[in-house]
Short mmCIF file of C-alpha atoms in Angstrom, two decimals:
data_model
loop_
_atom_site.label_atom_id
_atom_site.label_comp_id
_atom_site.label_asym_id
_atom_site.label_seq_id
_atom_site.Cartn_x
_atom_site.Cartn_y
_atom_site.Cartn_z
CA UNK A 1 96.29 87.60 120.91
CA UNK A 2 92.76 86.50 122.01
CA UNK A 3 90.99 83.00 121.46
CA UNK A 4 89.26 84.13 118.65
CA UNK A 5 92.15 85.99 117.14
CA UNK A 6 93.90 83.00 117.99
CA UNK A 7 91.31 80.14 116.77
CA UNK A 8 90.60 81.86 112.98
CA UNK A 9 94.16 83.40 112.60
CA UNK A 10 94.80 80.50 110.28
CA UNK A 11 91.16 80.21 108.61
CA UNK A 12 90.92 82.47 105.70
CA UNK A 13 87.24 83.17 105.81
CA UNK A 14 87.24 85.98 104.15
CA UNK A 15 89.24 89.85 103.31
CA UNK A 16 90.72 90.87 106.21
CA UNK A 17 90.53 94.17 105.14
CA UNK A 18 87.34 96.60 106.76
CA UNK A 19 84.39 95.91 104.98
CA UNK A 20 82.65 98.49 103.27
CA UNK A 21 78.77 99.62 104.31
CA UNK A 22 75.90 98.74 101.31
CA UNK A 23 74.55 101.47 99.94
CA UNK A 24 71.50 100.60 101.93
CA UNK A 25 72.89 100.63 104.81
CA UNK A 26 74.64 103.94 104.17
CA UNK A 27 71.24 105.60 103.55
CA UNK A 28 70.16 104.49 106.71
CA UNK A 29 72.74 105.55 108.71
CA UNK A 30 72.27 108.80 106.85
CA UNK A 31 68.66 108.87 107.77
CA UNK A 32 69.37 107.90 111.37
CA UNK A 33 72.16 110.47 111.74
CA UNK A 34 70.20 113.23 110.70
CA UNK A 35 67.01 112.19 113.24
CA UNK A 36 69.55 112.23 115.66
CA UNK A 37 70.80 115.27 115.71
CA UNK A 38 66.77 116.62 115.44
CA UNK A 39 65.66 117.75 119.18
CA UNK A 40 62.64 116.46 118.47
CA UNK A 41 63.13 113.52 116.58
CA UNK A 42 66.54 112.04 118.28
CA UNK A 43 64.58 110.67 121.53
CA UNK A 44 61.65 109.13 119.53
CA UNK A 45 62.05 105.37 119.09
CA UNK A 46 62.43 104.06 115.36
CA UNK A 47 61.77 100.76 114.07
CA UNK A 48 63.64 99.01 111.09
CA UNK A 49 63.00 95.59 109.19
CA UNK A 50 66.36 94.70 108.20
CA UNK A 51 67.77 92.05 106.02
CA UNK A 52 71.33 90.62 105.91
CA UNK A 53 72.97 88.43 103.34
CA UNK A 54 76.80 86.97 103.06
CA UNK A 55 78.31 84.64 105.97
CA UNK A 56 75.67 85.42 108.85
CA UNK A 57 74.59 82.10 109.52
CA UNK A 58 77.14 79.48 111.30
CA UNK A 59 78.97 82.63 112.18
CA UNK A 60 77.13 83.76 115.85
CA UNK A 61 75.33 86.34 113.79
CA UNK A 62 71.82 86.58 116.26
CA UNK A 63 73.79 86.00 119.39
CA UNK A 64 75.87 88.76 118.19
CA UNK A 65 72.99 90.98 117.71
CA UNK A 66 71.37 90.15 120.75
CA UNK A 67 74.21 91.43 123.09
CA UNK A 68 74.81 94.19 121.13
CA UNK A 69 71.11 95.77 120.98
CA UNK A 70 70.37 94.65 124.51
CA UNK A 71 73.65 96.36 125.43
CA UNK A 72 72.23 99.60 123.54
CA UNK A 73 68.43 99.34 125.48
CA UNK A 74 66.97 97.97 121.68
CA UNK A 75 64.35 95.91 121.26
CA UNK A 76 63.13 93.49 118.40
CA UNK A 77 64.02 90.05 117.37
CA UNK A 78 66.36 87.96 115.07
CA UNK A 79 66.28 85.38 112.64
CA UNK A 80 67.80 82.60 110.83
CA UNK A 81 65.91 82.42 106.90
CA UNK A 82 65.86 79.33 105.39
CA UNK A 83 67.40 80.99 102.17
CA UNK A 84 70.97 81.61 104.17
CA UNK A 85 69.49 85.62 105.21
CA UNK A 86 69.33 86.64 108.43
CA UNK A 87 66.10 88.80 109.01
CA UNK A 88 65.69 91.39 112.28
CA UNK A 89 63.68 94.15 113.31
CA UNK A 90 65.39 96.29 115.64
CA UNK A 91 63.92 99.06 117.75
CA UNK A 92 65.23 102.35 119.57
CA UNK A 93 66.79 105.40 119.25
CA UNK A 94 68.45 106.83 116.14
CA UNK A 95 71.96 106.85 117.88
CA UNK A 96 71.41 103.89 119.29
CA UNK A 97 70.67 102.22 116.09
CA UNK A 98 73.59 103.54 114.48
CA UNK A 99 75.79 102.46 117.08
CA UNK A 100 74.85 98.95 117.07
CA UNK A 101 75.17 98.81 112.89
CA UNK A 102 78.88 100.20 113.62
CA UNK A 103 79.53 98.01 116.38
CA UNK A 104 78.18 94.98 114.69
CA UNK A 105 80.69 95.72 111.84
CA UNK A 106 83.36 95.98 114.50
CA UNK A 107 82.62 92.61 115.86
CA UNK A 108 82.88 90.85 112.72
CA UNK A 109 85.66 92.96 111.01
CA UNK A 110 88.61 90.96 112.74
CA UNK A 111 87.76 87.51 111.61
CA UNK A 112 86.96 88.78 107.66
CA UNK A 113 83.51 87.98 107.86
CA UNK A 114 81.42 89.24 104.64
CA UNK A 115 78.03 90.62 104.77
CA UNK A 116 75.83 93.28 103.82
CA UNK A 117 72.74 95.03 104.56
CA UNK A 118 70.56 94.10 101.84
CA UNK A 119 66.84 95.34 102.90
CA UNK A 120 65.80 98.31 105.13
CA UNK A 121 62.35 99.05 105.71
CA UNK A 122 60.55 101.77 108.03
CA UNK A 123 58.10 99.74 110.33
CA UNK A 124 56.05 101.39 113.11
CA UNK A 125 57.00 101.35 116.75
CA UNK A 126 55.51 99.12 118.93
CA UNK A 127 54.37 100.05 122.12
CA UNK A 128 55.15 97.37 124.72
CA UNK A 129 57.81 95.31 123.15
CA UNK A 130 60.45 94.07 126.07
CA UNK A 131 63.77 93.09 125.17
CA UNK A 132 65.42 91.40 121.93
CA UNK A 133 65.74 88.44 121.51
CA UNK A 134 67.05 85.63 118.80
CA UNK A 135 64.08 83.65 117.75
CA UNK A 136 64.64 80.34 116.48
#
């Protein structure tokens, strides 16, 4: 057993069982999974606005994120919203995108935490952008 299977094996924060995807956040997998698998499309970079709600503040939610999309060449930024939200725009490829929404999940799925994609929004690409980072 880990630390942190160790440290919130007695904290009920939540369902242990796996947490279902929104329906927005289905669609956009379904989107990204079809550019994809496109020849064309499945190099080109995509940009989302995204919008979570449930436990993703007090939780590690941006530090989470951060490792995950810089692990996965993403760019973009994340952040706290005064209304308990978490807002992010997150940048790269389709499958890369897809794999950090799934491995996001994954991270969060053994302590019970509860959230969901709430907002998805098509932004444009920008050019230069380096890294992601939390911003605060």
């Amino acid at each position: 057993m880990g630390f942190f299977d160790k440290l919130f094996s007695g904290v009920a924060v939540g369902s242990r069982e796996p947490q279902k995807p929104s329906g927005v956040e289905l669609e956009l997998r379904r989107r990204l999974t079809v550019l994809a698998s496109d020849e064309v499309a499945q190099d080109a970079p995509q940009r989302y606005f995204l919008r979570w709600e449930g436990q993703v503040q007090g939780v590690g939610f941006r530090f989470t994120n951060t490792n995950l999309a810089q692990a996965r060449a993403l760019t973009g930024w994340v952040r706290n919203m005064e209304d308990g939200s978490v807002e992010m725009e997150l940048q790269g490829t389709p499958a890369n995108i897809v794999s950090q929404l799934e491995a996001l999940h994954a991270s969060y799925e053994r302590m019970g935490t509860r959230f969901r994609l709430v907002d998805a929004q098509t932004r444009t690409p920008l050019a230069n952008e380096d890294g992601f980072s939390p911003h605060y």
